């Protein structure tokens, strides 16, 4: 009996690198010769990289000139076809995704193909700071409703399409859950409504005309990795002080609120937010006033590091006004 030849596997390392500028969440992108935006990535080279994280840091610095600080592993993305061209029979690429946070947005990226871009450019339906974006009611829900109506009774899913649309997009009394970023993107992909689904040859994408401009597409499965990173960061805000990795050493409470809003995509009630900050005791006053606010001087605060020794899960369990 002849032995079956196994498809070789390559390990890729992909970084979703987040920064905040002017109250907007940014993601570092690296463009290749195809012109599509993508996340910085490269293959794991065992002889050169003792660990995956060392390899990731090396690739990011080589491609962008940026030295990473905070890094955590997200997930392993191994679906066949989402990192391959049509008809590709070569090695299967398994991508290990990472979330990284940085304050270094003023560096010289001109010598590279890298630049920071607003992350809501790629996932515009996730920004609800000014209320539900029009793209949901105008484009997404009509297209998803049409797709859900096509489902047959023989579905093997635990939740039928109509229920997933309702739960994930907060319809008919269901609450909007800001952490379901990946669920929403995967639903749009499954329904064939994002360019990546058409590019990957998904039957649903080829069977209908997709709405235009459902966010800017990215190379390979990088928009999926970005959605995973945003979901992780939104969740961690509530039980880890990660927001301070994105702020300067000293900041006003307004700057802190705007940063939390930018990440969560939700508008927060000012007084309720300040009561929460006081209750959680995550910050302490510096005794200095800032005159850079454009109005009345505002007190400057800093992260109170003692909180890490006082309780196991310090974070900002914010509640939105909407």
PDB file of C-alpha atoms in Angstrom:
ATOM      1  CA  UNK A   1       0.000   0.000   0.000  1.00  0.00           C
ATOM      2  CA  UNK A   2       1.468   3.375  -0.988  1.00  0.00           C
ATOM      3  CA  UNK A   3       1.837   5.998   1.668  1.00  0.00           C
ATOM      4  CA  UNK A   4      -0.422   9.025   1.436  1.00  0.00           C
ATOM      5  CA  UNK A   5       1.535  12.221   0.931  1.00  0.00           C
ATOM      6  CA  UNK A   6       0.661  14.786   3.588  1.00  0.00           C
ATOM      7  CA  UNK A   7       0.328  18.464   2.767  1.00  0.00           C
ATOM      8  CA  UNK A   8       3.214  20.378   4.332  1.00  0.00           C
ATOM      9  CA  UNK A   9       2.353  23.017   6.913  1.00  0.00           C
ATOM     10  CA  UNK A  10       3.995  26.396   7.436  1.00  0.00           C
ATOM     11  CA  UNK A  11       3.536  28.494  10.577  1.00  0.00           C
ATOM     12  CA  UNK A  12       2.917  32.186  10.091  1.00  0.00           C
ATOM     13  CA  UNK A  13       3.046  34.893  12.757  1.00  0.00           C
ATOM     14  CA  UNK A  14       0.603  37.790  12.402  1.00  0.00           C
ATOM     15  CA  UNK A  15       0.369  40.918  14.587  1.00  0.00           C
ATOM     16  CA  UNK A  16      -2.638  43.169  15.194  1.00  0.00           C
ATOM     17  CA  UNK A  17      -0.819  46.229  16.583  1.00  0.00           C
ATOM     18  CA  UNK A  18      -3.142  48.799  18.170  1.00  0.00           C
ATOM     19  CA  UNK A  19      -2.499  52.450  19.004  1.00  0.00           C
ATOM     20  CA  UNK A  20      -4.684  55.461  19.851  1.00  0.00           C
ATOM     21  CA  UNK A  21      -4.341  58.899  18.274  1.00  0.00           C
ATOM     22  CA  UNK A  22      -6.775  61.815  18.591  1.00  0.00           C
ATOM     23  CA  UNK A  23      -9.268  59.508  20.313  1.00  0.00           C
ATOM     24  CA  UNK A  24      -9.289  57.084  17.370  1.00  0.00           C
ATOM     25  CA  UNK A  25      -8.185  53.432  17.522  1.00  0.00           C
ATOM     26  CA  UNK A  26      -5.565  52.643  14.894  1.00  0.00           C
ATOM     27  CA  UNK A  27      -4.194  49.398  13.513  1.00  0.00           C
ATOM     28  CA  UNK A  28      -0.741  49.065  11.954  1.00  0.00           C
ATOM     29  CA  UNK A  29      -0.960  47.835   8.368  1.00  0.00           C
ATOM     30  CA  UNK A  30       1.743  46.769   5.930  1.00  0.00           C
ATOM     31  CA  UNK A  31       1.017  46.945   2.205  1.00  0.00           C
ATOM     32  CA  UNK A  32       2.503  44.486  -0.251  1.00  0.00           C
ATOM     33  CA  UNK A  33       2.896  44.742  -4.010  1.00  0.00           C
ATOM     34  CA  UNK A  34      -0.797  43.809  -4.448  1.00  0.00           C
ATOM     35  CA  UNK A  35      -1.824  47.093  -2.792  1.00  0.00           C
ATOM     36  CA  UNK A  36      -4.100  45.454  -0.217  1.00  0.00           C
ATOM     37  CA  UNK A  37      -3.681  46.406   3.414  1.00  0.00           C
ATOM     38  CA  UNK A  38      -2.625  43.597   5.695  1.00  0.00           C
ATOM     39  CA  UNK A  39      -1.284  43.062   9.165  1.00  0.00           C
ATOM     40  CA  UNK A  40       2.474  42.658   9.632  1.00  0.00           C
ATOM     41  CA  UNK A  41       3.284  38.957   9.304  1.00  0.00           C
ATOM     42  CA  UNK A  42       6.021  36.500   8.437  1.00  0.00           C
ATOM     43  CA  UNK A  43       6.869  32.802   8.733  1.00  0.00           C
ATOM     44  CA  UNK A  44       8.199  31.240  11.913  1.00  0.00           C
ATOM     45  CA  UNK A  45      11.824  30.254  11.317  1.00  0.00           C
ATOM     46  CA  UNK A  46      12.797  27.687  13.946  1.00  0.00           C
ATOM     47  CA  UNK A  47      16.596  28.029  13.489  1.00  0.00           C
ATOM     48  CA  UNK A  48      16.391  31.819  13.952  1.00  0.00           C
ATOM     49  CA  UNK A  49      13.448  32.187  16.352  1.00  0.00           C
ATOM     50  CA  UNK A  50      13.632  30.437  19.701  1.00  0.00           C
ATOM     51  CA  UNK A  51       9.947  31.167  20.396  1.00  0.00           C
ATOM     52  CA  UNK A  52       6.929  32.293  18.379  1.00  0.00           C
ATOM     53  CA  UNK A  53       6.890  35.649  20.181  1.00  0.00           C
ATOM     54  CA  UNK A  54      10.567  36.294  19.422  1.00  0.00           C
ATOM     55  CA  UNK A  55       9.831  35.539  15.786  1.00  0.00           C
ATOM     56  CA  UNK A  56       6.840  37.878  15.769  1.00  0.00           C
ATOM     57  CA  UNK A  57       8.832  40.729  17.280  1.00  0.00           C
ATOM     58  CA  UNK A  58      11.614  40.191  14.735  1.00  0.00           C
ATOM     59  CA  UNK A  59       9.226  40.255  11.768  1.00  0.00           C
ATOM     60  CA  UNK A  60       7.409  43.359  13.003  1.00  0.00           C
ATOM     61  CA  UNK A  61      10.664  45.253  13.525  1.00  0.00           C
ATOM     62  CA  UNK A  62      11.967  44.194  10.117  1.00  0.00           C
ATOM     63  CA  UNK A  63       8.774  45.167   8.281  1.00  0.00           C
ATOM     64  CA  UNK A  64       7.801  48.300  10.197  1.00  0.00           C
ATOM     65  CA  UNK A  65      10.792  49.428  12.259  1.00  0.00           C
ATOM     66  CA  UNK A  66       8.604  49.194  15.375  1.00  0.00           C
ATOM     67  CA  UNK A  67       9.748  47.500  18.580  1.00  0.00           C
ATOM     68  CA  UNK A  68       6.772  45.986  20.329  1.00  0.00           C
ATOM     69  CA  UNK A  69       5.964  46.324  24.009  1.00  0.00           C
ATOM     70  CA  UNK A  70       2.808  44.566  25.241  1.00  0.00           C
ATOM     71  CA  UNK A  71       2.093  41.376  23.255  1.00  0.00           C
ATOM     72  CA  UNK A  72      -0.298  38.474  23.838  1.00  0.00           C
ATOM     73  CA  UNK A  73      -1.227  35.480  21.711  1.00  0.00           C
ATOM     74  CA  UNK A  74      -4.768  35.492  20.340  1.00  0.00           C
ATOM     75  CA  UNK A  75      -5.643  32.355  18.456  1.00  0.00           C
ATOM     76  CA  UNK A  76      -4.416  29.923  15.808  1.00  0.00           C
ATOM     77  CA  UNK A  77      -6.074  30.411  12.419  1.00  0.00           C
ATOM     78  CA  UNK A  78      -5.834  27.271  10.307  1.00  0.00           C
ATOM     79  CA  UNK A  79      -8.756  27.232   7.856  1.00  0.00           C
ATOM     80  CA  UNK A  80      -7.711  25.994   4.437  1.00  0.00           C
ATOM     81  CA  UNK A  81      -8.175  28.557   1.690  1.00  0.00           C
ATOM     82  CA  UNK A  82      -8.015  31.702   3.806  1.00  0.00           C
ATOM     83  CA  UNK A  83      -4.287  32.159   3.312  1.00  0.00           C
ATOM     84  CA  UNK A  84      -4.038  30.700  -0.195  1.00  0.00           C
ATOM     85  CA  UNK A  85      -4.690  31.783  -3.731  1.00  0.00           C
ATOM     86  CA  UNK A  86      -7.327  30.008  -5.846  1.00  0.00           C
ATOM     87  CA  UNK A  87      -6.054  26.645  -7.004  1.00  0.00           C
ATOM     88  CA  UNK A  88      -3.064  26.740  -4.680  1.00  0.00           C
ATOM     89  CA  UNK A  89      -1.843  23.238  -3.772  1.00  0.00           C
ATOM     90  CA  UNK A  90       1.271  24.297  -1.889  1.00  0.00           C
ATOM     91  CA  UNK A  91       1.985  24.249   1.822  1.00  0.00           C
ATOM     92  CA  UNK A  92      -0.898  25.003   4.155  1.00  0.00           C
ATOM     93  CA  UNK A  93      -0.331  28.179   6.163  1.00  0.00           C
ATOM     94  CA  UNK A  94      -1.369  28.140   9.825  1.00  0.00           C
ATOM     95  CA  UNK A  95      -1.352  31.671  11.248  1.00  0.00           C
ATOM     96  CA  UNK A  96      -0.796  32.399  14.921  1.00  0.00           C
ATOM     97  CA  UNK A  97      -2.374  35.761  15.642  1.00  0.00           C
ATOM     98  CA  UNK A  98      -1.152  38.215  18.273  1.00  0.00           C
ATOM     99  CA  UNK A  99      -2.527  41.378  19.859  1.00  0.00           C
ATOM    100  CA  UNK A 100       0.027  44.100  20.552  1.00  0.00           C
ATOM    101  CA  UNK A 101      -0.435  47.560  22.084  1.00  0.00           C
ATOM    102  CA  UNK A 102       1.848  50.509  21.481  1.00  0.00           C
ATOM    103  CA  UNK A 103       2.142  54.253  22.042  1.00  0.00           C
ATOM    104  CA  UNK A 104       4.802  54.537  19.293  1.00  0.00           C
ATOM    105  CA  UNK A 105       2.818  56.075  16.458  1.00  0.00           C
ATOM    106  CA  UNK A 106       5.166  58.976  15.720  1.00  0.00           C
ATOM    107  CA  UNK A 107       8.047  56.852  14.482  1.00  0.00           C
ATOM    108  CA  UNK A 108       9.460  57.003  10.975  1.00  0.00           C
ATOM    109  CA  UNK A 109       7.556  54.418   8.937  1.00  0.00           C
ATOM    110  CA  UNK A 110       8.324  56.134   5.617  1.00  0.00           C
ATOM    111  CA  UNK A 111      11.127  53.689   4.824  1.00  0.00           C
ATOM    112  CA  UNK A 112       8.670  50.785   5.087  1.00  0.00           C
ATOM    113  CA  UNK A 113       5.312  49.944   3.542  1.00  0.00           C
ATOM    114  CA  UNK A 114       3.692  50.227   6.993  1.00  0.00           C
ATOM    115  CA  UNK A 115       1.275  52.852   8.267  1.00  0.00           C
ATOM    116  CA  UNK A 116      -1.393  53.214  10.936  1.00  0.00           C
ATOM    117  CA  UNK A 117      -5.009  53.230   9.766  1.00  0.00           C
ATOM    118  CA  UNK A 118      -8.310  53.620  11.679  1.00  0.00           C
ATOM    119  CA  UNK A 119      -9.541  50.155  12.562  1.00  0.00           C
ATOM    120  CA  UNK A 120     -13.166  51.194  11.952  1.00  0.00           C
ATOM    121  CA  UNK A 121     -12.223  51.617   8.285  1.00  0.00           C
ATOM    122  CA  UNK A 122     -12.134  47.818   8.107  1.00  0.00           C
ATOM    123  CA  UNK A 123     -15.105  47.106  10.427  1.00  0.00           C
ATOM    124  CA  UNK A 124     -17.307  50.245  10.210  1.00  0.00           C
ATOM    125  CA  UNK A 125     -20.379  48.591  11.766  1.00  0.00           C
ATOM    126  CA  UNK A 126     -18.502  48.295  15.089  1.00  0.00           C
ATOM    127  CA  UNK A 127     -18.363  52.057  15.815  1.00  0.00           C
ATOM    128  CA  UNK A 128     -21.482  53.013  17.801  1.00  0.00           C
ATOM    129  CA  UNK A 129     -20.102  56.051  19.632  1.00  0.00           C
ATOM    130  CA  UNK A 130     -22.599  58.265  17.789  1.00  0.00           C
ATOM    131  CA  UNK A 131     -25.318  55.623  17.789  1.00  0.00           C
ATOM    132  CA  UNK A 132     -25.866  52.648  15.470  1.00  0.00           C
ATOM    133  CA  UNK A 133     -24.074  53.383  12.179  1.00  0.00           C
ATOM    134  CA  UNK A 134     -26.316  53.761   9.140  1.00  0.00           C
ATOM    135  CA  UNK A 135     -24.515  50.945   7.315  1.00  0.00           C
ATOM    136  CA  UNK A 136     -26.245  48.410   9.591  1.00  0.00           C
ATOM    137  CA  UNK A 137     -29.834  49.389   8.773  1.00  0.00           C
ATOM    138  CA  UNK A 138     -29.178  50.458   5.175  1.00  0.00           C
ATOM    139  CA  UNK A 139     -26.962  47.617   3.926  1.00  0.00           C
ATOM    140  CA  UNK A 140     -26.184  44.859   6.402  1.00  0.00           C
ATOM    141  CA  UNK A 141     -29.559  43.927   7.871  1.00  0.00           C
ATOM    142  CA  UNK A 142     -31.454  43.825   4.523  1.00  0.00           C
ATOM    143  CA  UNK A 143     -28.746  41.592   3.014  1.00  0.00           C
ATOM    144  CA  UNK A 144     -28.534  39.341   6.072  1.00  0.00           C
ATOM    145  CA  UNK A 145     -32.326  39.080   6.242  1.00  0.00           C
ATOM    146  CA  UNK A 146     -32.465  37.934   2.620  1.00  0.00           C
ATOM    147  CA  UNK A 147     -29.732  35.372   3.317  1.00  0.00           C
ATOM    148  CA  UNK A 148     -31.447  34.145   6.511  1.00  0.00           C
ATOM    149  CA  UNK A 149     -34.747  33.674   4.662  1.00  0.00           C
ATOM    150  CA  UNK A 150     -33.000  31.233   2.306  1.00  0.00           C
ATOM    151  CA  UNK A 151     -32.146  28.793   5.110  1.00  0.00           C
ATOM    152  CA  UNK A 152     -33.684  25.343   4.843  1.00  0.00           C
ATOM    153  CA  UNK A 153     -35.228  23.507   7.842  1.00  0.00           C
ATOM    154  CA  UNK A 154     -32.483  20.872   7.645  1.00  0.00           C
ATOM    155  CA  UNK A 155     -29.848  23.220   9.054  1.00  0.00           C
ATOM    156  CA  UNK A 156     -27.396  21.574  11.464  1.00  0.00           C
ATOM    157  CA  UNK A 157     -26.559  24.792  13.304  1.00  0.00           C
ATOM    158  CA  UNK A 158     -27.554  25.098  16.960  1.00  0.00           C
ATOM    159  CA  UNK A 159     -28.897  28.571  16.180  1.00  0.00           C
ATOM    160  CA  UNK A 160     -30.692  29.252  12.894  1.00  0.00           C
ATOM    161  CA  UNK A 161     -29.547  32.155  10.753  1.00  0.00           C
ATOM    162  CA  UNK A 162     -32.357  34.505  11.816  1.00  0.00           C
ATOM    163  CA  UNK A 163     -31.479  34.078  15.487  1.00  0.00           C
ATOM    164  CA  UNK A 164     -27.790  34.667  14.876  1.00  0.00           C
ATOM    165  CA  UNK A 165     -28.550  37.859  12.957  1.00  0.00           C
ATOM    166  CA  UNK A 166     -30.792  39.039  15.803  1.00  0.00           C
ATOM    167  CA  UNK A 167     -28.355  38.170  18.611  1.00  0.00           C
ATOM    168  CA  UNK A 168     -25.159  39.375  16.956  1.00  0.00           C
ATOM    169  CA  UNK A 169     -26.549  42.684  15.684  1.00  0.00           C
ATOM    170  CA  UNK A 170     -28.811  43.475  18.649  1.00  0.00           C
ATOM    171  CA  UNK A 171     -32.176  43.393  16.868  1.00  0.00           C
ATOM    172  CA  UNK A 172     -35.740  42.966  18.151  1.00  0.00           C
ATOM    173  CA  UNK A 173     -34.892  43.591  21.788  1.00  0.00           C
ATOM    174  CA  UNK A 174     -31.588  41.730  21.832  1.00  0.00           C
ATOM    175  CA  UNK A 175     -28.729  43.688  23.408  1.00  0.00           C
ATOM    176  CA  UNK A 176     -25.730  44.778  21.354  1.00  0.00           C
ATOM    177  CA  UNK A 177     -22.691  42.946  22.731  1.00  0.00           C
ATOM    178  CA  UNK A 178     -19.533  44.852  21.792  1.00  0.00           C
ATOM    179  CA  UNK A 179     -17.414  41.735  22.337  1.00  0.00           C
ATOM    180  CA  UNK A 180     -19.071  39.784  19.492  1.00  0.00           C
ATOM    181  CA  UNK A 181     -16.840  41.423  16.873  1.00  0.00           C
ATOM    182  CA  UNK A 182     -15.650  38.127  15.424  1.00  0.00           C
ATOM    183  CA  UNK A 183     -19.168  36.634  15.431  1.00  0.00           C
ATOM    184  CA  UNK A 184     -20.456  39.558  13.376  1.00  0.00           C
ATOM    185  CA  UNK A 185     -17.604  39.427  10.890  1.00  0.00           C
ATOM    186  CA  UNK A 186     -17.908  35.633  10.525  1.00  0.00           C
ATOM    187  CA  UNK A 187     -21.649  35.984   9.918  1.00  0.00           C
ATOM    188  CA  UNK A 188     -21.014  38.502   7.129  1.00  0.00           C
ATOM    189  CA  UNK A 189     -18.358  36.183   5.695  1.00  0.00           C
ATOM    190  CA  UNK A 190     -20.661  33.154   5.833  1.00  0.00           C
ATOM    191  CA  UNK A 191     -23.403  35.147   4.106  1.00  0.00           C
ATOM    192  CA  UNK A 192     -20.948  36.165   1.379  1.00  0.00           C
ATOM    193  CA  UNK A 193     -21.269  39.882   2.134  1.00  0.00           C
ATOM    194  CA  UNK A 194     -17.589  40.794   2.501  1.00  0.00           C
ATOM    195  CA  UNK A 195     -15.010  40.837  -0.254  1.00  0.00           C
ATOM    196  CA  UNK A 196     -12.923  38.123   1.409  1.00  0.00           C
ATOM    197  CA  UNK A 197     -15.799  35.632   0.953  1.00  0.00           C
ATOM    198  CA  UNK A 198     -15.951  36.364  -2.771  1.00  0.00           C
ATOM    199  CA  UNK A 199     -12.173  36.154  -3.031  1.00  0.00           C
ATOM    200  CA  UNK A 200     -12.194  32.792  -1.232  1.00  0.00           C
ATOM    201  CA  UNK A 201     -14.890  31.422  -3.557  1.00  0.00           C
ATOM    202  CA  UNK A 202     -17.617  31.023  -0.921  1.00  0.00           C
ATOM    203  CA  UNK A 203     -20.836  29.803  -2.597  1.00  0.00           C
ATOM    204  CA  UNK A 204     -22.967  32.422  -0.812  1.00  0.00           C
ATOM    205  CA  UNK A 205     -20.722  35.193  -2.142  1.00  0.00           C
ATOM    206  CA  UNK A 206     -20.894  33.912  -5.714  1.00  0.00           C
ATOM    207  CA  UNK A 207     -24.684  33.474  -5.587  1.00  0.00           C
ATOM    208  CA  UNK A 208     -25.597  37.096  -4.857  1.00  0.00           C
ATOM    209  CA  UNK A 209     -24.429  40.618  -5.373  1.00  0.00           C
ATOM    210  CA  UNK A 210     -22.711  41.759  -2.196  1.00  0.00           C
ATOM    211  CA  UNK A 211     -23.456  45.221  -0.781  1.00  0.00           C
ATOM    212  CA  UNK A 212     -20.748  47.674  -1.674  1.00  0.00           C
ATOM    213  CA  UNK A 213     -18.324  49.125   0.847  1.00  0.00           C
ATOM    214  CA  UNK A 214     -18.868  46.807   3.811  1.00  0.00           C
ATOM    215  CA  UNK A 215     -15.554  47.988   5.148  1.00  0.00           C
ATOM    216  CA  UNK A 216     -12.140  47.861   3.483  1.00  0.00           C
ATOM    217  CA  UNK A 217     -10.973  44.316   2.791  1.00  0.00           C
ATOM    218  CA  UNK A 218      -7.565  43.040   3.880  1.00  0.00           C
ATOM    219  CA  UNK A 219      -5.074  40.477   2.626  1.00  0.00           C
ATOM    220  CA  UNK A 220      -5.702  36.789   3.319  1.00  0.00           C
ATOM    221  CA  UNK A 221      -7.648  36.305   6.583  1.00  0.00           C
ATOM    222  CA  UNK A 222      -6.234  39.414   8.250  1.00  0.00           C
ATOM    223  CA  UNK A 223      -9.605  41.105   8.752  1.00  0.00           C
ATOM    224  CA  UNK A 224     -10.698  38.020  10.687  1.00  0.00           C
ATOM    225  CA  UNK A 225      -7.574  38.292  12.849  1.00  0.00           C
ATOM    226  CA  UNK A 226      -8.271  42.006  13.380  1.00  0.00           C
ATOM    227  CA  UNK A 227     -11.847  41.225  14.483  1.00  0.00           C
ATOM    228  CA  UNK A 228     -10.473  38.680  16.950  1.00  0.00           C
ATOM    229  CA  UNK A 229      -8.004  41.236  18.321  1.00  0.00           C
ATOM    230  CA  UNK A 230     -10.685  43.899  18.804  1.00  0.00           C
ATOM    231  CA  UNK A 231     -12.959  41.426  20.582  1.00  0.00           C
ATOM    232  CA  UNK A 232     -10.119  40.385  22.902  1.00  0.00           C
ATOM    233  CA  UNK A 233      -9.174  43.972  23.717  1.00  0.00           C
ATOM    234  CA  UNK A 234     -12.793  44.979  24.390  1.00  0.00           C
ATOM    235  CA  UNK A 235     -13.175  42.060  26.770  1.00  0.00           C
ATOM    236  CA  UNK A 236      -9.880  42.707  28.568  1.00  0.00           C
ATOM    237  CA  UNK A 237     -10.821  46.314  29.279  1.00  0.00           C
ATOM    238  CA  UNK A 238     -13.218  44.934  31.897  1.00  0.00           C
ATOM    239  CA  UNK A 239     -10.772  42.834  33.891  1.00  0.00           C
ATOM    240  CA  UNK A 240      -7.240  44.039  33.062  1.00  0.00           C
ATOM    241  CA  UNK A 241      -5.775  47.590  33.047  1.00  0.00           C
ATOM    242  CA  UNK A 242      -4.667  47.255  29.397  1.00  0.00           C
ATOM    243  CA  UNK A 243      -6.076  50.671  28.464  1.00  0.00           C
ATOM    244  CA  UNK A 244      -3.096  52.302  30.183  1.00  0.00           C
ATOM    245  CA  UNK A 245      -0.751  50.647  27.675  1.00  0.00           C
ATOM    246  CA  UNK A 246      -2.278  53.004  25.100  1.00  0.00           C
ATOM    247  CA  UNK A 247      -2.204  56.218  27.126  1.00  0.00           C
ATOM    248  CA  UNK A 248       0.692  58.520  28.007  1.00  0.00           C
ATOM    249  CA  UNK A 249       2.103  58.229  31.521  1.00  0.00           C
ATOM    250  CA  UNK A 250      -0.065  61.199  32.606  1.00  0.00           C
ATOM    251  CA  UNK A 251      -3.554  61.870  31.262  1.00  0.00           C
ATOM    252  CA  UNK A 252      -6.846  63.568  32.059  1.00  0.00           C
ATOM    253  CA  UNK A 253      -9.995  61.635  32.917  1.00  0.00           C
ATOM    254  CA  UNK A 254     -11.525  62.896  29.667  1.00  0.00           C
ATOM    255  CA  UNK A 255      -8.644  61.368  27.708  1.00  0.00           C
ATOM    256  CA  UNK A 256      -9.152  58.108  29.585  1.00  0.00           C
ATOM    257  CA  UNK A 257     -12.879  58.109  28.773  1.00  0.00           C
ATOM    258  CA  UNK A 258     -12.318  58.874  25.093  1.00  0.00           C
ATOM    259  CA  UNK A 259      -9.793  56.034  24.867  1.00  0.00           C
ATOM    260  CA  UNK A 260     -12.187  53.532  26.464  1.00  0.00           C
ATOM    261  CA  UNK A 261     -14.972  54.725  24.137  1.00  0.00           C
ATOM    262  CA  UNK A 262     -12.725  54.430  21.090  1.00  0.00           C
ATOM    263  CA  UNK A 263     -11.883  50.814  21.882  1.00  0.00           C
ATOM    264  CA  UNK A 264     -15.351  49.680  22.968  1.00  0.00           C
ATOM    265  CA  UNK A 265     -17.154  51.573  20.196  1.00  0.00           C
ATOM    266  CA  UNK A 266     -19.698  52.758  22.778  1.00  0.00           C
ATOM    267  CA  UNK A 267     -20.585  56.179  24.153  1.00  0.00           C
ATOM    268  CA  UNK A 268     -20.221  56.399  27.949  1.00  0.00           C
ATOM    269  CA  UNK A 269     -22.050  58.679  30.369  1.00  0.00           C
ATOM    270  CA  UNK A 270     -19.441  61.091  31.759  1.00  0.00           C
ATOM    271  CA  UNK A 271     -20.516  61.128  35.418  1.00  0.00           C
ATOM    272  CA  UNK A 272     -21.125  57.377  35.530  1.00  0.00           C
ATOM    273  CA  UNK A 273     -17.715  56.744  33.996  1.00  0.00           C
ATOM    274  CA  UNK A 274     -15.966  58.956  36.541  1.00  0.00           C
ATOM    275  CA  UNK A 275     -17.760  57.258  39.418  1.00  0.00           C
ATOM    276  CA  UNK A 276     -16.605  53.913  38.029  1.00  0.00           C
ATOM    277  CA  UNK A 277     -12.996  55.112  37.763  1.00  0.00           C
ATOM    278  CA  UNK A 278     -13.142  56.347  41.349  1.00  0.00           C
ATOM    279  CA  UNK A 279     -14.719  53.099  42.574  1.00  0.00           C
ATOM    280  CA  UNK A 280     -12.165  50.901  40.793  1.00  0.00           C
ATOM    281  CA  UNK A 281      -9.268  53.041  42.140  1.00  0.00           C
ATOM    282  CA  UNK A 282      -7.181  52.467  39.018  1.00  0.00           C
ATOM    283  CA  UNK A 283      -5.760  55.989  38.849  1.00  0.00           C
ATOM    284  CA  UNK A 284      -4.322  58.580  41.190  1.00  0.00           C
ATOM    285  CA  UNK A 285      -3.910  62.356  40.776  1.00  0.00           C
ATOM    286  CA  UNK A 286      -0.453  63.697  39.983  1.00  0.00           C
ATOM    287  CA  UNK A 287      -1.156  67.075  41.565  1.00  0.00           C
ATOM    288  CA  UNK A 288      -0.518  68.775  38.209  1.00  0.00           C
ATOM    289  CA  UNK A 289      -3.044  70.519  35.998  1.00  0.00           C
ATOM    290  CA  UNK A 290      -3.064  70.297  32.196  1.00  0.00           C
ATOM    291  CA  UNK A 291      -3.616  73.453  30.146  1.00  0.00           C
ATOM    292  CA  UNK A 292      -3.663  71.573  26.822  1.00  0.00           C
ATOM    293  CA  UNK A 293      -7.379  70.750  26.939  1.00  0.00           C
ATOM    294  CA  UNK A 294      -8.548  73.830  25.022  1.00  0.00           C
ATOM    295  CA  UNK A 295     -10.758  74.899  27.928  1.00  0.00           C
ATOM    296  CA  UNK A 296     -10.467  74.994  31.685  1.00  0.00           C
ATOM    297  CA  UNK A 297      -7.325  73.359  33.113  1.00  0.00           C
ATOM    298  CA  UNK A 298      -7.889  69.687  33.921  1.00  0.00           C
ATOM    299  CA  UNK A 299      -6.268  67.506  36.551  1.00  0.00           C
ATOM    300  CA  UNK A 300      -3.700  64.982  35.349  1.00  0.00           C
ATOM    301  CA  UNK A 301      -3.785  61.390  36.580  1.00  0.00           C
ATOM    302  CA  UNK A 302      -1.582  58.328  36.293  1.00  0.00           C
ATOM    303  CA  UNK A 303      -2.175  54.595  36.516  1.00  0.00           C
ATOM    304  CA  UNK A 304      -1.982  53.374  40.129  1.00  0.00           C
ATOM    305  CA  UNK A 305       0.230  50.283  39.854  1.00  0.00           C
ATOM    306  CA  UNK A 306      -0.502  49.134  43.415  1.00  0.00           C
ATOM    307  CA  UNK A 307      -3.898  47.953  42.178  1.00  0.00           C
ATOM    308  CA  UNK A 308      -2.197  44.958  40.525  1.00  0.00           C
ATOM    309  CA  UNK A 309      -1.265  43.658  43.983  1.00  0.00           C
ATOM    310  CA  UNK A 310      -4.599  44.501  45.581  1.00  0.00           C
ATOM    311  CA  UNK A 311      -6.967  42.407  43.459  1.00  0.00           C
ATOM    312  CA  UNK A 312      -6.679  39.822  40.699  1.00  0.00           C
ATOM    313  CA  UNK A 313      -8.875  41.406  38.010  1.00  0.00           C
ATOM    314  CA  UNK A 314      -8.632  45.218  37.968  1.00  0.00           C
ATOM    315  CA  UNK A 315     -10.452  46.736  35.009  1.00  0.00           C
ATOM    316  CA  UNK A 316     -13.206  49.115  33.910  1.00  0.00           C
ATOM    317  CA  UNK A 317     -16.535  47.287  33.741  1.00  0.00           C
ATOM    318  CA  UNK A 318     -18.179  50.024  31.739  1.00  0.00           C
ATOM    319  CA  UNK A 319     -21.861  50.301  30.924  1.00  0.00           C
ATOM    320  CA  UNK A 320     -22.934  52.229  27.865  1.00  0.00           C
ATOM    321  CA  UNK A 321     -25.706  54.832  27.644  1.00  0.00           C
ATOM    322  CA  UNK A 322     -27.073  53.095  24.532  1.00  0.00           C
TER     323      UNK A 322
END
